[in-house]
Tab-separated table of C-alpha atoms in Angstrom:
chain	number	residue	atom	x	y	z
A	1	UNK	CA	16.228	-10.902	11.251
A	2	UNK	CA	12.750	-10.704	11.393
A	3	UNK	CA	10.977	-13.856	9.831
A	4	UNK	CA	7.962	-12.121	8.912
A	5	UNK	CA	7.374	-8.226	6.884
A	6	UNK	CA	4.298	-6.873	7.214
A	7	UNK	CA	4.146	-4.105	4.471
A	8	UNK	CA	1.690	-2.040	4.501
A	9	UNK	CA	0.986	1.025	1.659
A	10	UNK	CA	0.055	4.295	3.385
A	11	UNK	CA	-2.219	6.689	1.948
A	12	UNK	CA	-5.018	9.217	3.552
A	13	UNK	CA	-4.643	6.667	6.543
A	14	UNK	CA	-4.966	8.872	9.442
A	15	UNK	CA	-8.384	8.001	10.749
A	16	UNK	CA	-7.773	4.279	10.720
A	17	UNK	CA	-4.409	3.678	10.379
A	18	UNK	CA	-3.952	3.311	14.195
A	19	UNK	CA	-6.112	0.438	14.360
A	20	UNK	CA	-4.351	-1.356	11.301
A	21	UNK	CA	-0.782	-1.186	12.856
A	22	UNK	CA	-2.326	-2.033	16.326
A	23	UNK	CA	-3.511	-5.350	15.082
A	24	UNK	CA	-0.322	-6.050	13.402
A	25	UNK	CA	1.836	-5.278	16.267
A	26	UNK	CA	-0.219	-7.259	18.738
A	27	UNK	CA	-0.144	-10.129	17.270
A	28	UNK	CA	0.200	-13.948	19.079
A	29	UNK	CA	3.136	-13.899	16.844
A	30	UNK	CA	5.807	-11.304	17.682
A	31	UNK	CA	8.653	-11.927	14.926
A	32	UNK	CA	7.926	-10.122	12.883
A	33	UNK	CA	8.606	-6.067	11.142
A	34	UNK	CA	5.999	-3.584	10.397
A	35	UNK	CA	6.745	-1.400	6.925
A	36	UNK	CA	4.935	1.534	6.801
A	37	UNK	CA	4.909	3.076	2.809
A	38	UNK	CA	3.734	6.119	3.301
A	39	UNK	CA	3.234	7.117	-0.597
A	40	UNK	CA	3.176	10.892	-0.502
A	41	UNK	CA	0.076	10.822	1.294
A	42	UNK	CA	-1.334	14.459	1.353
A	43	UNK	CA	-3.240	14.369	5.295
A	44	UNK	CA	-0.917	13.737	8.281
A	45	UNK	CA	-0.557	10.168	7.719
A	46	UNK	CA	3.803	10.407	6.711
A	47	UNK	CA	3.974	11.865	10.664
A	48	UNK	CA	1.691	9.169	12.209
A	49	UNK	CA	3.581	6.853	10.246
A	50	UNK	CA	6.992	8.304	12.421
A	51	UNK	CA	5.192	8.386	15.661
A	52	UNK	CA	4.109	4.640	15.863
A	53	UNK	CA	7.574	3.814	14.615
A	54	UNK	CA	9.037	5.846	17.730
A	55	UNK	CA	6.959	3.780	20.091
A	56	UNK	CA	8.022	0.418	18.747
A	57	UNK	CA	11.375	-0.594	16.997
A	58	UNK	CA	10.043	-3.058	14.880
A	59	UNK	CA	8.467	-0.704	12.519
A	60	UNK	CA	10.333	1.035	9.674
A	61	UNK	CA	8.708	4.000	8.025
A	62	UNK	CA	9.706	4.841	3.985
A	63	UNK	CA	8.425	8.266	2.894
A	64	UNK	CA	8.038	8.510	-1.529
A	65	UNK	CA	6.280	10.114	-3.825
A	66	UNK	CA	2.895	9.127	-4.882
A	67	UNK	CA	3.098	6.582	-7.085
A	68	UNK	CA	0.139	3.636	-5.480
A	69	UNK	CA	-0.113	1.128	-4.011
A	70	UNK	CA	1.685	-0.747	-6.387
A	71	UNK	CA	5.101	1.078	-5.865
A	72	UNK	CA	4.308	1.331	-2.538
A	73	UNK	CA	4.153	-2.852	-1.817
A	74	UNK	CA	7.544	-2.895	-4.517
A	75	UNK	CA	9.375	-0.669	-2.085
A	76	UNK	CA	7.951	-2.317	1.037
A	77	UNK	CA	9.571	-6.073	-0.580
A	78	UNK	CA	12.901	-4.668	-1.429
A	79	UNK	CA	13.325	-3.143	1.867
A	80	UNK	CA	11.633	-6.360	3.719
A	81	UNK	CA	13.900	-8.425	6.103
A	82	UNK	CA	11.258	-11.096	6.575
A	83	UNK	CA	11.852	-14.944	5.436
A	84	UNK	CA	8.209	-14.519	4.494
A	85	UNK	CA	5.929	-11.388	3.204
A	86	UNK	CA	2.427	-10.288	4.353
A	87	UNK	CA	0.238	-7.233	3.242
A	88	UNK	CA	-2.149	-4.978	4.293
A	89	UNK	CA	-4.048	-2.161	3.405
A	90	UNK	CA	-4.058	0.966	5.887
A	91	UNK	CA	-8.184	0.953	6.479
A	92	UNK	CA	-8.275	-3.086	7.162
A	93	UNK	CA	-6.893	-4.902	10.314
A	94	UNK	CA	-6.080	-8.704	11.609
A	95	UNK	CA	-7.440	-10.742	14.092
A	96	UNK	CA	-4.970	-11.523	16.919
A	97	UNK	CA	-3.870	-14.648	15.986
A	98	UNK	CA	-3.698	-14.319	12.131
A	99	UNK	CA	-0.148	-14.399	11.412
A	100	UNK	CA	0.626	-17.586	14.167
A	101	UNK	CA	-2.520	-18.972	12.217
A	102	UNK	CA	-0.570	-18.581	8.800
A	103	UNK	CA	3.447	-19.393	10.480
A	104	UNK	CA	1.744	-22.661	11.779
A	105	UNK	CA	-0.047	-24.167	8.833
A	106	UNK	CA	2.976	-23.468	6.921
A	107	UNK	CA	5.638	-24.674	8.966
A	108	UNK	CA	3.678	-28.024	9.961
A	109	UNK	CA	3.164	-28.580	6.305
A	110	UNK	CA	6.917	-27.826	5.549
A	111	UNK	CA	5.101	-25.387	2.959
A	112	UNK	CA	6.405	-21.919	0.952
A	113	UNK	CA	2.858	-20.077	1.472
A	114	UNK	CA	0.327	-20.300	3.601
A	115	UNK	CA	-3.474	-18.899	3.441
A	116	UNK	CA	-6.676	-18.764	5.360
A	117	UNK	CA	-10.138	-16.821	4.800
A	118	UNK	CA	-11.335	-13.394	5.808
A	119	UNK	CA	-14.042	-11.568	7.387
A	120	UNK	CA	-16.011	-8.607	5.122
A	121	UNK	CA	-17.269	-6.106	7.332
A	122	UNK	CA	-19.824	-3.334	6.570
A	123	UNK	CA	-19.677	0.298	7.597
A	124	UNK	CA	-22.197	-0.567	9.966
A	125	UNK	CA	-19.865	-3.496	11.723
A	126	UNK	CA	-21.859	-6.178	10.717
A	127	UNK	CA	-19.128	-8.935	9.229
A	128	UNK	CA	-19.471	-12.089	7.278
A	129	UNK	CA	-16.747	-14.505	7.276
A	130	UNK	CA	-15.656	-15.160	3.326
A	131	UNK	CA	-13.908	-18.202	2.547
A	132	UNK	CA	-10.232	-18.648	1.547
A	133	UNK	CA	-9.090	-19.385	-1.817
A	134	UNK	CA	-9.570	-23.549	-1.588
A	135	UNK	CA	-10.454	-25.372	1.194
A	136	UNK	CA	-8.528	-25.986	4.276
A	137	UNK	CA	-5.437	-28.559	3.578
A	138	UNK	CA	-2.083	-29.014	1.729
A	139	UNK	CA	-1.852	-28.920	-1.705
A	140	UNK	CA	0.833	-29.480	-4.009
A	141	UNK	CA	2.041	-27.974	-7.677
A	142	UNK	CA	-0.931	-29.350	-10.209
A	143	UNK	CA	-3.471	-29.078	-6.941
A	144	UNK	CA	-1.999	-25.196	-6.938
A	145	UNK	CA	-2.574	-24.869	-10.894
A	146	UNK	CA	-5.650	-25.973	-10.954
A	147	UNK	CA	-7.528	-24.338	-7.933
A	148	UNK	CA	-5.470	-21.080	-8.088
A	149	UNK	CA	-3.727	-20.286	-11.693
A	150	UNK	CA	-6.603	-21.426	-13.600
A	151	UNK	CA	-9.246	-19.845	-11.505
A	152	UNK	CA	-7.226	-16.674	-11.887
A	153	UNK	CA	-6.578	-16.757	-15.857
A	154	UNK	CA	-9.949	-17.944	-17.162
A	155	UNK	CA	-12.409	-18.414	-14.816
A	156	UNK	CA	-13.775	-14.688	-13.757
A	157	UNK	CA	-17.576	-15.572	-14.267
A	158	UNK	CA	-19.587	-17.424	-11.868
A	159	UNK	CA	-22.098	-17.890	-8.960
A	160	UNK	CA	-20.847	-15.630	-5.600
A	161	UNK	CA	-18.500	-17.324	-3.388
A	162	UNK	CA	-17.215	-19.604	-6.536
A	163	UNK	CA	-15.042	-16.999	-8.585
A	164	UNK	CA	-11.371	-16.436	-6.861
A	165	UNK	CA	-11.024	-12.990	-6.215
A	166	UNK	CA	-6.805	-11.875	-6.141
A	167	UNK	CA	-6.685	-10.626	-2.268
A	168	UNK	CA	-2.917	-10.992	-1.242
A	169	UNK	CA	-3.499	-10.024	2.269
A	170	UNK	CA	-5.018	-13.350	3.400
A	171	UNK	CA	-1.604	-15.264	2.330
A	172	UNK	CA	1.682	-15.558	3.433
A	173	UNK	CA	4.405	-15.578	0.714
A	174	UNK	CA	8.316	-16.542	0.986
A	175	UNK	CA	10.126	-13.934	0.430
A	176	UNK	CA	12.523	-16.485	-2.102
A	177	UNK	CA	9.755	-17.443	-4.640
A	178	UNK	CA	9.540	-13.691	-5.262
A	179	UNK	CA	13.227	-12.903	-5.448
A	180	UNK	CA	14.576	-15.949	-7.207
A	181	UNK	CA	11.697	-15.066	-10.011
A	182	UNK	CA	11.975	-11.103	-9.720
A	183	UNK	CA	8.135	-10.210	-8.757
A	184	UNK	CA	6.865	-7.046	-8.681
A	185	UNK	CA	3.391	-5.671	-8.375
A	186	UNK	CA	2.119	-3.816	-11.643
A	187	UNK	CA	-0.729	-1.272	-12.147
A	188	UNK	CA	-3.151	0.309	-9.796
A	189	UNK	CA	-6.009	-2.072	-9.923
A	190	UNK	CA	-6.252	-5.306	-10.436
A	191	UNK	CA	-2.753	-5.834	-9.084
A	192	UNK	CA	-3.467	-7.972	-6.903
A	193	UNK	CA	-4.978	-10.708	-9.737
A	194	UNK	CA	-1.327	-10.576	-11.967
A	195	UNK	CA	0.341	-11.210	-8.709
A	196	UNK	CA	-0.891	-14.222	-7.146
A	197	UNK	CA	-1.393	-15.734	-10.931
A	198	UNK	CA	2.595	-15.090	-11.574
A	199	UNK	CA	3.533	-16.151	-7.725
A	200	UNK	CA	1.207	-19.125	-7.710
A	201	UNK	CA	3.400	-20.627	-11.080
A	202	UNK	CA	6.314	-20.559	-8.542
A	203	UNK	CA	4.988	-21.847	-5.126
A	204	UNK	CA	5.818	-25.641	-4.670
A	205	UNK	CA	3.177	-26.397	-1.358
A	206	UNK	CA	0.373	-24.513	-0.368
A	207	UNK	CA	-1.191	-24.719	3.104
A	208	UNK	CA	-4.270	-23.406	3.572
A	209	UNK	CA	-6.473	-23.044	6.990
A	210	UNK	CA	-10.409	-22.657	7.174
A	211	UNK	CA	-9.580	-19.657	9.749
A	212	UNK	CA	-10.484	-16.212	8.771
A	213	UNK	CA	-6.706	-14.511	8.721
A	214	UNK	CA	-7.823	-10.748	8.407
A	215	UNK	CA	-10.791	-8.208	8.304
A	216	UNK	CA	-11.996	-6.475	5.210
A	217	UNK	CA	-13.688	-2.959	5.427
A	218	UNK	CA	-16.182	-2.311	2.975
A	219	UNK	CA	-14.759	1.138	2.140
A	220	UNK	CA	-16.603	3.398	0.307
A	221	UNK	CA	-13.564	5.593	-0.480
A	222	UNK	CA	-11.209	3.044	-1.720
A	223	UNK	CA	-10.313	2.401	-5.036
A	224	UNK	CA	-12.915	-0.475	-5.987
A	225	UNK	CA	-15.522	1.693	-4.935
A	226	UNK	CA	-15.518	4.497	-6.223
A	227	UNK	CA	-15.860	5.988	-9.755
A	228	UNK	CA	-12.975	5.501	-11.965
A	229	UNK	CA	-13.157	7.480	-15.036
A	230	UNK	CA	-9.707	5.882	-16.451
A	231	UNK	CA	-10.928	2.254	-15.786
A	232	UNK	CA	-11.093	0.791	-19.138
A	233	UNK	CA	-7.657	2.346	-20.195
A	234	UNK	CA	-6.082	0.731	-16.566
A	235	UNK	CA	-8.286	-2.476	-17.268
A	236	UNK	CA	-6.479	-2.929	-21.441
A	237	UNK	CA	-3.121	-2.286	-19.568
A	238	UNK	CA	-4.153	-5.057	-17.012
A	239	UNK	CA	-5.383	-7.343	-19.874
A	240	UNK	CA	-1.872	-6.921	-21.674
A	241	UNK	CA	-0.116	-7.915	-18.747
A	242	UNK	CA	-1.983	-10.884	-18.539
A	243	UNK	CA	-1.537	-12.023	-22.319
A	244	UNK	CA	2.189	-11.442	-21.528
A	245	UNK	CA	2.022	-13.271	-18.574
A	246	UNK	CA	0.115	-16.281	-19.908
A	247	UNK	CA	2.133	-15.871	-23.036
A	248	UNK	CA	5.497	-16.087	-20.113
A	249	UNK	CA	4.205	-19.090	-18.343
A	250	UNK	CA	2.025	-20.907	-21.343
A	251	UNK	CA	-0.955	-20.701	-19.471
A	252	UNK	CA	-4.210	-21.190	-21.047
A	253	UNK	CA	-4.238	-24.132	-23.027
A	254	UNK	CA	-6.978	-25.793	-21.211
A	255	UNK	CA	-9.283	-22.436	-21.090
A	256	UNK	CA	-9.031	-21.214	-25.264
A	257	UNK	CA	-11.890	-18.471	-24.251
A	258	UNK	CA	-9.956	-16.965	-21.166
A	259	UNK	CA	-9.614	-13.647	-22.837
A	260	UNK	CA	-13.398	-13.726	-23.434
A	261	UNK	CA	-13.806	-15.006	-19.723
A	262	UNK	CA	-11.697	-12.301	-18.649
A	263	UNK	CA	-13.433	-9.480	-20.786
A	264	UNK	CA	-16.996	-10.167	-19.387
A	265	UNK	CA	-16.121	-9.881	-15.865
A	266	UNK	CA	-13.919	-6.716	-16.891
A	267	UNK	CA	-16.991	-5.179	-18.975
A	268	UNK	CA	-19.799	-6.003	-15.475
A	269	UNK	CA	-17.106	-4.138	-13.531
A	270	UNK	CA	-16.741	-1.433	-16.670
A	271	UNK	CA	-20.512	-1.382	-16.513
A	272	UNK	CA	-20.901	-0.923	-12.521
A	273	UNK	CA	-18.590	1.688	-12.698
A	274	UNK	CA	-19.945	4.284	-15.201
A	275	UNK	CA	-24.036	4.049	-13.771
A	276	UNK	CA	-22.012	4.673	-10.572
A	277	UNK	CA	-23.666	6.803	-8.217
A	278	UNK	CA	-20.584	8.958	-7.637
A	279	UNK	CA	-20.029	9.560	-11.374
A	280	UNK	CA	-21.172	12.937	-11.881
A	281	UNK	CA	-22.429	12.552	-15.498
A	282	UNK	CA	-26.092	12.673	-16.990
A	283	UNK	CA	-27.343	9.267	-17.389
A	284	UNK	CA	-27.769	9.467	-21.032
A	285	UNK	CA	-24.341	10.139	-20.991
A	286	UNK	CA	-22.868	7.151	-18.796
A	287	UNK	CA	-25.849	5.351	-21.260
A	288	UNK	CA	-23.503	6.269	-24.362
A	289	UNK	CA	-20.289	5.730	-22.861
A	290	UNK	CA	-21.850	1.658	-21.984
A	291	UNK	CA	-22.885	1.292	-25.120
A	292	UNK	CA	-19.327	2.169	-26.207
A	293	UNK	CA	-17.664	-0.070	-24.115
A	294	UNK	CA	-19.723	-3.035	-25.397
A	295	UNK	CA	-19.299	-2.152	-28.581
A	296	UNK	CA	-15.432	-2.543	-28.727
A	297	UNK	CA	-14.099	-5.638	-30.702
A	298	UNK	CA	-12.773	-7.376	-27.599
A	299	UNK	CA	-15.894	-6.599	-25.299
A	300	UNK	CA	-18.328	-7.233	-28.677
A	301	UNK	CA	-16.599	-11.038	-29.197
A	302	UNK	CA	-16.862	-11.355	-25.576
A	303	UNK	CA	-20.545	-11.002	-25.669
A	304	UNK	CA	-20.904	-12.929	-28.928
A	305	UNK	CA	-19.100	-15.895	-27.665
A	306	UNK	CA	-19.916	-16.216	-23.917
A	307	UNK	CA	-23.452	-16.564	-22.148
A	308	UNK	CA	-22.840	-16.138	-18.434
A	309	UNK	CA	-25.092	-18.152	-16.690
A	310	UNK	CA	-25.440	-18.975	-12.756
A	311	UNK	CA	-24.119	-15.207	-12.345
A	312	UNK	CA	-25.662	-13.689	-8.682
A	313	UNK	CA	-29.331	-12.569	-9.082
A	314	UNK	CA	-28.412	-8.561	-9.667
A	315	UNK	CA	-25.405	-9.985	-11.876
A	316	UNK	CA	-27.507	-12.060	-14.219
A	317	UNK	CA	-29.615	-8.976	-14.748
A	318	UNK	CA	-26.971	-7.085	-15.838
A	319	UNK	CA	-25.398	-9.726	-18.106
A	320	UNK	CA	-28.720	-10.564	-19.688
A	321	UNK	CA	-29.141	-6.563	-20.591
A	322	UNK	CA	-25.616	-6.270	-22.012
A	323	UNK	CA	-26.625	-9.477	-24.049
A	324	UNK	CA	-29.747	-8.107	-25.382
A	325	UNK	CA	-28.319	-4.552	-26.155
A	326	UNK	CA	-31.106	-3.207	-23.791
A	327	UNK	CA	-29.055	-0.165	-22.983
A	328	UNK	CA	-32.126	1.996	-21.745
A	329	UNK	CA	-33.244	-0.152	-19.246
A	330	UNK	CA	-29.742	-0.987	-17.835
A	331	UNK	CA	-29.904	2.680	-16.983
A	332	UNK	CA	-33.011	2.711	-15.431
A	333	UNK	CA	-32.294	0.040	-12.942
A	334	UNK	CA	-28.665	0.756	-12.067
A	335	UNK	CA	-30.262	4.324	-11.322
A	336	UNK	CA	-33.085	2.707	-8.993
A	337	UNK	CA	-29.821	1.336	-7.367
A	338	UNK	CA	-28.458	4.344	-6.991
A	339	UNK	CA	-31.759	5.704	-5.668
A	340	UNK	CA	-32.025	2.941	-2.935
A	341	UNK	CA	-28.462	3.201	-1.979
């Protein structure tokens, strides 16, 4: 057996996905299995998917029905051989030596997970290296809680680099903390968040490196950027999910205003996503549909009882106009934005 899966969700891949399973499959590390999910992808990505599995009998290839990229990763672990479980998405790749980098620092720690930092790379190629979720070391069960789970429940607001966004693909996860506690990816955005916070409850030792462990394409067709017009009804399923979860696990004790927490950043992402410049409506039209948004009770307490402060420059803008109810000119300069971009 294999002792690490690689699954990765398939979907209008056929452009990149070459370079993604390229990457995988020449890695320093060579145990390992490459899951291709191809989830009813309309292009010729299913038939790519069953030519690089022809040229190399490590890779498996699962054809389904669309369903995301949520059912696509669920499939991928229940089909997985692997001791441990990495992702990654079709349009991203890894650096040569990211899974040895991972299998190392966990194995030398005598750890069950293992992460490292990324590089975000433009359209353009130009890359800056991001850092992983803490610091490079070991850390144990409260360490874990503290600098993972909490980050992850409450703390959403903050200045860049200090708010923990929920990438899986930079860890590596044993395949037992999932299956003894029945994990399973949820939704189609925001997944990623509800996932680590559940897994990271589990996990006993944590190593992490200072390395960056994979490369992250700006996209401008993927899902977080561009317009969703269902976002706030997938964001109050997300926000469910989490009150059950928290509810599960008795999270939150410590952080009474996580909801609140939670609702601001969801409302700056609600916010960035109607002025979009790939949302077809009139302005005075995305204009209402903000206003809206603020105005519903859980947004409207969030803005009543939280101040964000030490938000990025362009951030703090934006918070300060929800704040004020300055709808107008919250238009005006996400459409200079738009104008510029």
């Amino acid at each position: 057996m294999p002792e690490i899966s690689v699954i990765v969700p398939v979907y209008r891949a056929e452009s990149f996905l070459r370079k993604c399973t390229d990457s995988i499959l020449n890695q320093t590390f060579q145990d390992l299995e490459l899951l291709l999910i191809d989830d009813g992808s309309p292009d010729h990505s299913g038939a790519l998917c069953d030519q690089i599995a022809k040229e190399d009998p490590r890779v498996r290839v699962f054809h389904k029905d669309n369903g995301g990229v949520s059912s696509a990763r669920n499939l991928g672990m229940t089909q997985a051989n692997g001791q441990y479980f990495a992702f990654a998405d079709s349009d991203d790749w890894l650096p040569p030596d990211a899974l040895e980098t991972l299998y190392t620092a966990l194995t030398a720690a005598g750890a069950d997970t293992a992460g490292g930092g990324h590089w975000r790379v433009e359209q353009d190629g130009r890359r800056e290296a991001e850092p992983g979720a803490l610091p490079q070391g070991v850390y144990g069960c409260e360490e874990i809680r503290k600098g993972i789970v909490d980050r992850l429940l409450g703390q959403r607001l903050g200045k860049p680099g200090e708010v923990l966004n929920g990438f899986v693909w930079r860890f590596l996860f044993s395949r037992s903390v999932i299956q003894n506690h029945g994990m399973h990816f949820l939704g189609a955005y925001l997944e990623d968040e509800l996932f680590l916070l559940e897994y990271f409850c589990y996990a006993n030792k944590l190593a992490m490196t200072d390395k960056a462990v994979y490369h992250y394409l700006q996209n401008p067709a993927s899902v977080t950027r561009r317009y969703l017009p269902d976002y706030m009804q997938t964001f109050h399923t997300f926000m469910k999910a989490k009150e059950a979860l928290a509810q599960r696990l008795e999270l939150g004790r410590d952080q009474p205003l996580w909801r609140e927490n939670s609702c601001w950043a969801g409302l700056l992402i609600a916010v960035g996503n109607e002025f979009a410049a790939s949302n077809a409506a009139p302005l005075a039209e995305k204009r209402r549909r903000v206003r809206g948004i603020c105005q519903l009770p859980e947004m409207a307490s969030a803005i009543c009882q939280i101040h964000p402060e030490g938000l990025g420059r362009n951030k703090q803008i934006v918070a300060d106009l929800i704040r004020r109810r300055q709808y107008f000119a919250l238009s005006m300069l996400y459409g200079l934005k738009n104008r510029k971009g």
